[in-house]
Short mmCIF file of C-alpha atoms in Angstrom, two decimals:
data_model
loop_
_atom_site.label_atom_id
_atom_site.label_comp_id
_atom_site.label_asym_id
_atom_site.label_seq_id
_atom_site.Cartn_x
_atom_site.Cartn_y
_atom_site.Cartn_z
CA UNK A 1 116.94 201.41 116.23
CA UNK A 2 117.20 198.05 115.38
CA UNK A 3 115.26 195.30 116.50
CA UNK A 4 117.18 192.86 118.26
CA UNK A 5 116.79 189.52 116.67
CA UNK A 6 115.39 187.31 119.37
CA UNK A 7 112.92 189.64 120.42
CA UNK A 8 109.40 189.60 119.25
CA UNK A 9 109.76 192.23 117.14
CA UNK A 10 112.88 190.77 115.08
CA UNK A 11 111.09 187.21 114.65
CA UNK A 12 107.24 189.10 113.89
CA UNK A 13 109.87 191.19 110.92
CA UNK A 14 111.14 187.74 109.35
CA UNK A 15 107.67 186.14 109.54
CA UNK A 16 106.12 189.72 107.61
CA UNK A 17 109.58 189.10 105.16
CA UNK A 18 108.71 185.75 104.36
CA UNK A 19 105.21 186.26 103.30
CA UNK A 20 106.81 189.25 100.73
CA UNK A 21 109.56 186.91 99.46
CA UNK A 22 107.41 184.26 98.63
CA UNK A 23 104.58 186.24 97.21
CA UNK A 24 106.95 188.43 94.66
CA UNK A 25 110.01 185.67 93.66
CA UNK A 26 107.43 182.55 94.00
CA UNK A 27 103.68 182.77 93.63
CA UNK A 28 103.49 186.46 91.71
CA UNK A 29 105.06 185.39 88.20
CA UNK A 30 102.41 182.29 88.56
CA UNK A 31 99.61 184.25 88.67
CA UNK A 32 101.42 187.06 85.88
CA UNK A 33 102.23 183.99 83.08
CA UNK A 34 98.99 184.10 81.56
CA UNK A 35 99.62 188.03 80.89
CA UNK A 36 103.24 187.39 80.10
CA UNK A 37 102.15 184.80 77.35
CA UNK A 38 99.42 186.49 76.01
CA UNK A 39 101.20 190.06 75.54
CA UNK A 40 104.61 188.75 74.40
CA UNK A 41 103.53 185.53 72.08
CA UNK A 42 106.68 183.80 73.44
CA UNK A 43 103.39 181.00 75.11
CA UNK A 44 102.27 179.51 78.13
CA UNK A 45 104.45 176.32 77.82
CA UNK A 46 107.66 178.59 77.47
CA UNK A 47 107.05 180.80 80.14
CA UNK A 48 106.09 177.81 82.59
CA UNK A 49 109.69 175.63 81.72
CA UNK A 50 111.47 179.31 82.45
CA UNK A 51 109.56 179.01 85.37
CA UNK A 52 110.23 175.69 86.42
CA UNK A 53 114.03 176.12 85.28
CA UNK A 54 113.83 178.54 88.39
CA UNK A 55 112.67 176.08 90.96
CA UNK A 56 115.78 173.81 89.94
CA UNK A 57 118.07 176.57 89.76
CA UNK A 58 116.96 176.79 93.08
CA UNK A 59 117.36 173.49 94.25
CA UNK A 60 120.58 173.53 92.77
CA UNK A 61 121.50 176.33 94.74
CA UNK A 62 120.52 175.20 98.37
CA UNK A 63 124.09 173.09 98.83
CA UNK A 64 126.18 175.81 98.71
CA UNK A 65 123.91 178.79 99.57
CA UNK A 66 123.38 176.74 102.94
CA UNK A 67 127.05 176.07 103.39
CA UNK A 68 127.32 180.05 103.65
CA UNK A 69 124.56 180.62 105.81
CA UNK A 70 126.03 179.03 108.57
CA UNK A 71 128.91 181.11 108.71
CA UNK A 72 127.82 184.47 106.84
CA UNK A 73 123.61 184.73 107.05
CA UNK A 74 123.20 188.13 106.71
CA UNK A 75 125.21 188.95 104.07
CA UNK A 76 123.85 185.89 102.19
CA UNK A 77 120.26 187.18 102.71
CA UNK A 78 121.00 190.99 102.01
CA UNK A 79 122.79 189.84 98.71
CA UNK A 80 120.39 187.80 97.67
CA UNK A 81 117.58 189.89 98.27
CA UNK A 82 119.67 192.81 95.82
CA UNK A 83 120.12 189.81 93.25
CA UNK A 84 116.24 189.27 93.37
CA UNK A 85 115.38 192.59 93.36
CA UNK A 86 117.82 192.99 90.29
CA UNK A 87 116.22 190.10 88.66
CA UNK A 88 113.34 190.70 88.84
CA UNK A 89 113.82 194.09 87.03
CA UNK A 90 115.52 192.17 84.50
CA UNK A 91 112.88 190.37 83.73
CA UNK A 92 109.91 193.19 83.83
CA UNK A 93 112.54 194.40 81.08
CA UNK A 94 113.04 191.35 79.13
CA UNK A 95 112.70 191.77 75.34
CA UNK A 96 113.24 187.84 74.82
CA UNK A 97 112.08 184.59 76.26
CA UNK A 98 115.50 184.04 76.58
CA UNK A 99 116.31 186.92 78.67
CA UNK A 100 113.34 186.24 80.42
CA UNK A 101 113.97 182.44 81.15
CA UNK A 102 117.74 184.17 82.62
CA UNK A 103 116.37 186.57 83.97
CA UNK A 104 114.17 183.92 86.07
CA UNK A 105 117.19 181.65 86.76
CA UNK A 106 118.82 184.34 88.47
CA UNK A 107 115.57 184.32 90.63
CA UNK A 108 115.88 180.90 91.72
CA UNK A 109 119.46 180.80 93.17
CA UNK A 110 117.81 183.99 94.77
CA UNK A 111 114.95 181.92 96.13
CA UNK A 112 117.38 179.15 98.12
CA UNK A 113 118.89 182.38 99.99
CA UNK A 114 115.85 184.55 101.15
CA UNK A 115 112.72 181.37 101.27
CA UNK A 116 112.40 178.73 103.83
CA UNK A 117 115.73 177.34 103.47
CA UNK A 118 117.01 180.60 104.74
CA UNK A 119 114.55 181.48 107.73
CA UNK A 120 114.51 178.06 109.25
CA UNK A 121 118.52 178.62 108.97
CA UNK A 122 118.03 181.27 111.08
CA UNK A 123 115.68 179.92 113.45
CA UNK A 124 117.28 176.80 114.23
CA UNK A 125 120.47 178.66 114.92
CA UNK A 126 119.16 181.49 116.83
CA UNK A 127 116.61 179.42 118.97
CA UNK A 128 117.99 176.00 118.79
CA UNK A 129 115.94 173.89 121.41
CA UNK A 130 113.30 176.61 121.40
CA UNK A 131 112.89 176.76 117.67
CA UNK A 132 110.09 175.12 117.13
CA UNK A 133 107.53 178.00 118.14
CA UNK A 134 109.26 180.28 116.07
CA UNK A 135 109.23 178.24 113.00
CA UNK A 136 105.47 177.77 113.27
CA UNK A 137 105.14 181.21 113.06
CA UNK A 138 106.73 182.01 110.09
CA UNK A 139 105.50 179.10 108.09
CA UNK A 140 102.54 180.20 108.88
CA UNK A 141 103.56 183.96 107.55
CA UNK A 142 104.54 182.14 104.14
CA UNK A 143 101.00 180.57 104.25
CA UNK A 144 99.70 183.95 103.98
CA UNK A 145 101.80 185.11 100.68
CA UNK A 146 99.44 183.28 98.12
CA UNK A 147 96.34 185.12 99.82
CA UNK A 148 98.07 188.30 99.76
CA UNK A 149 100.20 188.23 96.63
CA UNK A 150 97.89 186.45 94.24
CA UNK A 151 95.15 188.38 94.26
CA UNK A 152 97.11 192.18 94.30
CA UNK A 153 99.52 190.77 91.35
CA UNK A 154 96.16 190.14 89.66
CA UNK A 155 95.06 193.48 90.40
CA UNK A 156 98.13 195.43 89.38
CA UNK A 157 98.55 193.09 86.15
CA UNK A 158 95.14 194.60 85.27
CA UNK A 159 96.08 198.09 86.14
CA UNK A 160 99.15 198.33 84.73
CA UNK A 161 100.35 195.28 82.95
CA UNK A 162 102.92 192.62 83.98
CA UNK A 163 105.84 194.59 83.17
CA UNK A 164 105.26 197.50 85.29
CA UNK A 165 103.42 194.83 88.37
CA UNK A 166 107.05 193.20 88.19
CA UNK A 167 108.90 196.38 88.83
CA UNK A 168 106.18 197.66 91.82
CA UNK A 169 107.03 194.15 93.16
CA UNK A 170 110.61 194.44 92.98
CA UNK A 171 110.47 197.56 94.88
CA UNK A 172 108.46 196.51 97.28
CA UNK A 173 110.73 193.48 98.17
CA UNK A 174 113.41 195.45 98.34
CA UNK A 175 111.90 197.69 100.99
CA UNK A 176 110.46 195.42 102.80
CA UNK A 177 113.34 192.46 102.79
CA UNK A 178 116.58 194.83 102.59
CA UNK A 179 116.61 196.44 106.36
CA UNK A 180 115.23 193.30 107.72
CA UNK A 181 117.80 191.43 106.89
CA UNK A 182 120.23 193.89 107.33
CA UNK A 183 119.03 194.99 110.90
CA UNK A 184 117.24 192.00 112.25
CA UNK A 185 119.93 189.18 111.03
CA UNK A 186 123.14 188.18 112.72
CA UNK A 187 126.17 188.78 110.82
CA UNK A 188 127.46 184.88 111.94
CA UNK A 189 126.96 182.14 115.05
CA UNK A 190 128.99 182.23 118.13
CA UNK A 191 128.71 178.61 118.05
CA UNK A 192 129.36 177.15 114.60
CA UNK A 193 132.72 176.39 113.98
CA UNK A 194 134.54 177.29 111.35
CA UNK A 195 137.35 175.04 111.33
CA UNK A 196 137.99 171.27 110.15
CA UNK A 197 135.59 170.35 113.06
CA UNK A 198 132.88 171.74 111.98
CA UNK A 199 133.38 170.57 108.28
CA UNK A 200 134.05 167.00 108.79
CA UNK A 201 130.92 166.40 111.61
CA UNK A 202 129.25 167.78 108.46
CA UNK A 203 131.16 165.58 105.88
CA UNK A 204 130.26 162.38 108.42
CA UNK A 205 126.33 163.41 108.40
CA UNK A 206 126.56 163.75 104.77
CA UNK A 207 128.24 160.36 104.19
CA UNK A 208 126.08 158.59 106.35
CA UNK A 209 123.51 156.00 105.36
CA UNK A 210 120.83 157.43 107.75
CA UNK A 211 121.21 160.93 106.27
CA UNK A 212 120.37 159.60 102.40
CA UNK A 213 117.33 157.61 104.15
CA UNK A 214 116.12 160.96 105.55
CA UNK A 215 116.70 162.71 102.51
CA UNK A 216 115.23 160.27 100.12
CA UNK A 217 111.81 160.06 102.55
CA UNK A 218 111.39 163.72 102.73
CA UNK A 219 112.09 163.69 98.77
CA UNK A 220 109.23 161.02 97.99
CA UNK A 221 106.99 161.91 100.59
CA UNK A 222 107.00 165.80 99.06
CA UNK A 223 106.64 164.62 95.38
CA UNK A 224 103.84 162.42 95.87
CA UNK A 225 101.81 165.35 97.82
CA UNK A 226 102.56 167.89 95.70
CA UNK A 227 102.22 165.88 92.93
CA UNK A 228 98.10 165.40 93.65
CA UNK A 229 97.64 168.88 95.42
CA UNK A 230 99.02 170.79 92.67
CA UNK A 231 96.76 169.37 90.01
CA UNK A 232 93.78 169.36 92.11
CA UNK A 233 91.70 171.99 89.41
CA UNK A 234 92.26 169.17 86.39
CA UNK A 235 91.38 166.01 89.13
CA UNK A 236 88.41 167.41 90.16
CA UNK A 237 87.20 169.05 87.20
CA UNK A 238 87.76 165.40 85.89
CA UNK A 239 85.43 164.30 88.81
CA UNK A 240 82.39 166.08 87.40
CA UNK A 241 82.76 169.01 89.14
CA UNK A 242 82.98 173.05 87.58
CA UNK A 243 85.61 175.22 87.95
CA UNK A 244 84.34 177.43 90.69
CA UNK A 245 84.32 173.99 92.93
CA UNK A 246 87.60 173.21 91.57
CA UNK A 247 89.15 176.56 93.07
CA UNK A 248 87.32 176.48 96.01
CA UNK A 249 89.17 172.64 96.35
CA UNK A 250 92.62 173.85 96.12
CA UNK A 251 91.88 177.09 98.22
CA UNK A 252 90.92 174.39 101.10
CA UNK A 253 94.20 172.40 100.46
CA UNK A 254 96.37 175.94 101.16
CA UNK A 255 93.90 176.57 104.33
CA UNK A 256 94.56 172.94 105.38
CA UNK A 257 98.76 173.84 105.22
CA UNK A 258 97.55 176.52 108.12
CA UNK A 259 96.01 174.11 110.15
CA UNK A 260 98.76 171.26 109.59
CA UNK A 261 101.09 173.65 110.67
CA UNK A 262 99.46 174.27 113.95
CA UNK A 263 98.94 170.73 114.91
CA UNK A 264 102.41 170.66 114.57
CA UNK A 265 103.27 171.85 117.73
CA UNK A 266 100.75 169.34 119.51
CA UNK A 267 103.46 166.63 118.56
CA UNK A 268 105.36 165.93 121.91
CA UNK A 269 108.97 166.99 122.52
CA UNK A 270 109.92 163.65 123.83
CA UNK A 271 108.38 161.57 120.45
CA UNK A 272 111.59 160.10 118.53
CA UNK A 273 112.48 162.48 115.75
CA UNK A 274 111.47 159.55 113.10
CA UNK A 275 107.90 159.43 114.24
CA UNK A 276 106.44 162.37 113.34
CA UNK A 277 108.19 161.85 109.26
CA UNK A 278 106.65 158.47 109.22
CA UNK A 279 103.06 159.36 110.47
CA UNK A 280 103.24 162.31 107.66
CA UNK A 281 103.60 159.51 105.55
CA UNK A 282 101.32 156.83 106.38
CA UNK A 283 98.53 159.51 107.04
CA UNK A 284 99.47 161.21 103.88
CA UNK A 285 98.75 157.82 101.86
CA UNK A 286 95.66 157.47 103.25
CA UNK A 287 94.78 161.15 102.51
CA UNK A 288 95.51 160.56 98.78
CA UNK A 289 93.95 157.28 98.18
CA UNK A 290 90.71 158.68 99.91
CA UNK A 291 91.17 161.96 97.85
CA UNK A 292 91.43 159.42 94.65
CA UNK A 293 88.04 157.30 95.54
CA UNK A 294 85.50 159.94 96.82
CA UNK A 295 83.75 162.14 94.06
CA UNK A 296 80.94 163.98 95.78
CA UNK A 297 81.69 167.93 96.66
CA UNK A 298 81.78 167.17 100.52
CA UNK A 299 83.62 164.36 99.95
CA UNK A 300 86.27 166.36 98.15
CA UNK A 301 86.46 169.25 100.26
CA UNK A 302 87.15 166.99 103.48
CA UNK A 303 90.27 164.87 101.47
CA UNK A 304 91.37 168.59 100.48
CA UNK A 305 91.55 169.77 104.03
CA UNK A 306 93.43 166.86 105.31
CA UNK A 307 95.70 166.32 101.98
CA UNK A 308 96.88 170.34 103.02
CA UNK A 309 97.08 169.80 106.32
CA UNK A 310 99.32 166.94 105.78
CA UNK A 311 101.35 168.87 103.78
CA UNK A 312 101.36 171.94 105.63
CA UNK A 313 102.52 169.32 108.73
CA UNK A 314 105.31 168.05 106.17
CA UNK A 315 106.94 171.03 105.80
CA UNK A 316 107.71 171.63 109.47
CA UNK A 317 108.59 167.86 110.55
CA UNK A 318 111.33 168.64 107.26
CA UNK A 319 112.37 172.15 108.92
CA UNK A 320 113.37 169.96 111.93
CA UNK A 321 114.47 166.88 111.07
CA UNK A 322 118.30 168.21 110.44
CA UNK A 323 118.61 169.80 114.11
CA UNK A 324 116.77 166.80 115.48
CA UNK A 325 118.54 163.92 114.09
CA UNK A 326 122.28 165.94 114.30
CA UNK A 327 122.26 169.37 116.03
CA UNK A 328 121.76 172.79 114.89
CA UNK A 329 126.00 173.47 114.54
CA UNK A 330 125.67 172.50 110.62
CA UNK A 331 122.03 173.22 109.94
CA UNK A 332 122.58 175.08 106.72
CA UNK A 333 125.08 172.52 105.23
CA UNK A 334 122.96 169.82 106.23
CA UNK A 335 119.34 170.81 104.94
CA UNK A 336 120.84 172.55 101.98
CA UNK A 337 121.46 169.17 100.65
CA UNK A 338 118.67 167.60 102.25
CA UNK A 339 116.29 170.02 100.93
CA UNK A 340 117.56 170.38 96.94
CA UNK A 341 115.91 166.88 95.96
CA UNK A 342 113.13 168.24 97.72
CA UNK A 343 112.95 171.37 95.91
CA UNK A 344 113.67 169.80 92.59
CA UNK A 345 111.29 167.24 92.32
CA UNK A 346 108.59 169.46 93.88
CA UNK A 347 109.36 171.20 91.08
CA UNK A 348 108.79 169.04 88.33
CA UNK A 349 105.53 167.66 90.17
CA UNK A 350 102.73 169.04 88.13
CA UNK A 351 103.97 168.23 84.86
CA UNK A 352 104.64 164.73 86.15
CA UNK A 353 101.34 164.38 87.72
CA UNK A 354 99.86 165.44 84.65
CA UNK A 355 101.86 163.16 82.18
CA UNK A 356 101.52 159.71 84.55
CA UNK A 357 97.25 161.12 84.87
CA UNK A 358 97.45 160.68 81.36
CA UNK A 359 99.62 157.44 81.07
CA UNK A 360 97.17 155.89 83.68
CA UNK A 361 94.21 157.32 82.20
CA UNK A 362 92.77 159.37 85.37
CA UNK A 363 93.60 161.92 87.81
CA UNK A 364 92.38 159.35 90.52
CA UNK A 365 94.96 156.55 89.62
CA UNK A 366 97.75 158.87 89.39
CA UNK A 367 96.44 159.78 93.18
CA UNK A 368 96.62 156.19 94.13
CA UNK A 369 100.00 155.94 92.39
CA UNK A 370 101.52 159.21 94.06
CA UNK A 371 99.53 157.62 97.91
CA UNK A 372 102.06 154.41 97.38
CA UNK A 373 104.89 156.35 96.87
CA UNK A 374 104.07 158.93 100.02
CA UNK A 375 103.91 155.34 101.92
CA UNK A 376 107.36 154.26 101.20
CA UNK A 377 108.66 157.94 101.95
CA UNK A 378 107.52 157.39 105.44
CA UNK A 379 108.90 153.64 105.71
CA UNK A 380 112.14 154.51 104.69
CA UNK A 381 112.50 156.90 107.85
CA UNK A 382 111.12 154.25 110.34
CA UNK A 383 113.39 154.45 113.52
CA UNK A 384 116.19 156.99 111.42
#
């Protein structure tokens, strides 16, 4: 019997599917590369731009893949899931960097259809005033995929090598994802239009001055945090610090993304919808130019907590800032192109972070760099 959607059981099944998505199609094959380099010679760097062509195939996708989830979400999320799935076999299979780096694109327009983009889709339509409850909940679901997924894709590349962990993961999104989305998703919205109506409130949003403001804060403020958090191992290692303390630093910053996401919901209903993007922003600044000066282990460990929490914080205040600023109706649409420069440029983070560390001559500059550009991010959303 199916769950119906807006019970506890349906939301509880798309929280459990969005730890599963994200740990096979996001964090497993980061964890695998070393293996995949190592047994195939085809080398780290190659593996890591087939990786990163992903993420922007994935960014690329999220304009039109949200278009259709505002009229069609299930069958966008069942599809996509089979095109993962199908991928992802692909790629266990690949005899080729080449088919491997296709294989991996195919992966990424997967991603914008079954990841955030899609649940908080979902959410805002199904909920809509109540939403925000719900989409704690299942960010905090995807929270869990890097604790779950990293270490038992380790485990099974051990066992059985990468090849066969990508095919046990394959299998075991399609179980998991396929009825969910199938049962637990509605087939379309009772109240999205889908006539000229619909499209041109859209087409005004999108050609608005405010919207590109929105979009070009969340953009900045993501880059710069990402940017720092990512290459937390090399800045601290550069600190003085081992490895071992250097793990334990980013392991804080994804347990401060938990917490960030819970103080979320402490942020009043009634505070204007630009308030909460700009305080991300001034309070992320200060988190990175802190995490920049201090060098002592405590030190570090505090700035890693709040840099994730921050983070964590940003990714909900972006979930809403489409249904706050202009209604749930176009959701998809909207944050489909409000979230591909997001995506993109989160992408190419870590290699940028790593090439301006170097241009700057420090890990700690670049973090004072990246804290100026998180400040704008939130200025540029002031009262919008």
């Amino acid at each position: 019997m199916p769950a119906h959607p807006r019970s506890p059981t349906g939301l509880a099944a798309l929280a459990f599917t969005q730890i599963v998505a994200w740990g096979v199609l996001y964090y497993a094959v980061l964890v695998a590369a070393p293996a995949i380099a190592d047994d195939t010679g085809w080398g780290d760097d190659a593996v890591f731009v087939a990786i990163t062509a992903g993420l922007l195939t994935s960014a690329a996708c999220a304009i039109p893949v949200g278009r259709r989830l505002d009229r069609h979400p299930r069958r966008v999320m069942v599809t996509a899931t089979v095109v993962g799935t199908v991928a992802l076999l692909v790629a266990a299979a690949s005899p080729t960097i080449w088919t491997f780096t296709a294989a991996w694109l195919v992966c990424g327009a997967a991603q914008s259809a079954v990841l955030y983009q899609a649940a908080f889709t979902v959410i805002t339509h199904r909920y809509r005033a109540a939403r925000r409850g719900p989409l704690t909940l299942v960010t905090l679901a995807g929270g869990l995929a890097s604790t779950i997924f990293a270490p038992l894709t380790g485990w099974l590349v051990l066992q059985v090598g990468w090849r066969m962990s990508f095919l046990v993961l394959a299998l075991i999104l399609a179980a998991v994802a396929l009825p969910t989305y199938a049962l637990t998703v509605e087939s379309r919205w009772e109240h999205v239009e889908d006539g000229p109506a619909g499209n041109g409130a859209a087409r005004r949003v999108l050609r608005s001055m405010r919207f590109w403001m929105v979009a070009s804060s969340f953009a900045l403020m993501s880059f710069s945090l990402y940017a720092v958090t990512l290459s937390a191992v090399p800045a601290t290692i550069q600190k003085g610090m081992d490895l071992q303390t250097a793990a334990w630093v980013l392991a804080l910053i994804g347990a401060g993304q938990v917490l960030g996401r819970l103080l979320y919901l402490a942020i009043p209903h009634t505070a204007p919808a630009w308030m909460a993007a700009t305080s991300v922003g001034v309070l992320g600044a200060g988190a990175l130019v802190a995490y920049g000066v201090v060098d002592s282990p405590v030190a570090i460990f505090a700035t890693a907590l709040v840099a994730g929490a921050i983070r964590g914080a940003l990714t909900l205040v972006q979930a809403s800032a489409v249904a706050d600023r202009w209604g749930a109706e176009s959701y998809g649409r909207i944050n489909g192109v409000l979230a591909a420069p997001v995506t993109a440029l989160t992408a190419l983070a870590p290699g940028a972070a790593a090439l301006l560390a170097t241009a700057l001559g420090s890990y700690a500059t670049m973090a004072f760099v990246m804290a100026a550009v998180c400040a704008v991010g939130g200025a540029l959303v002031i009262r919008r």
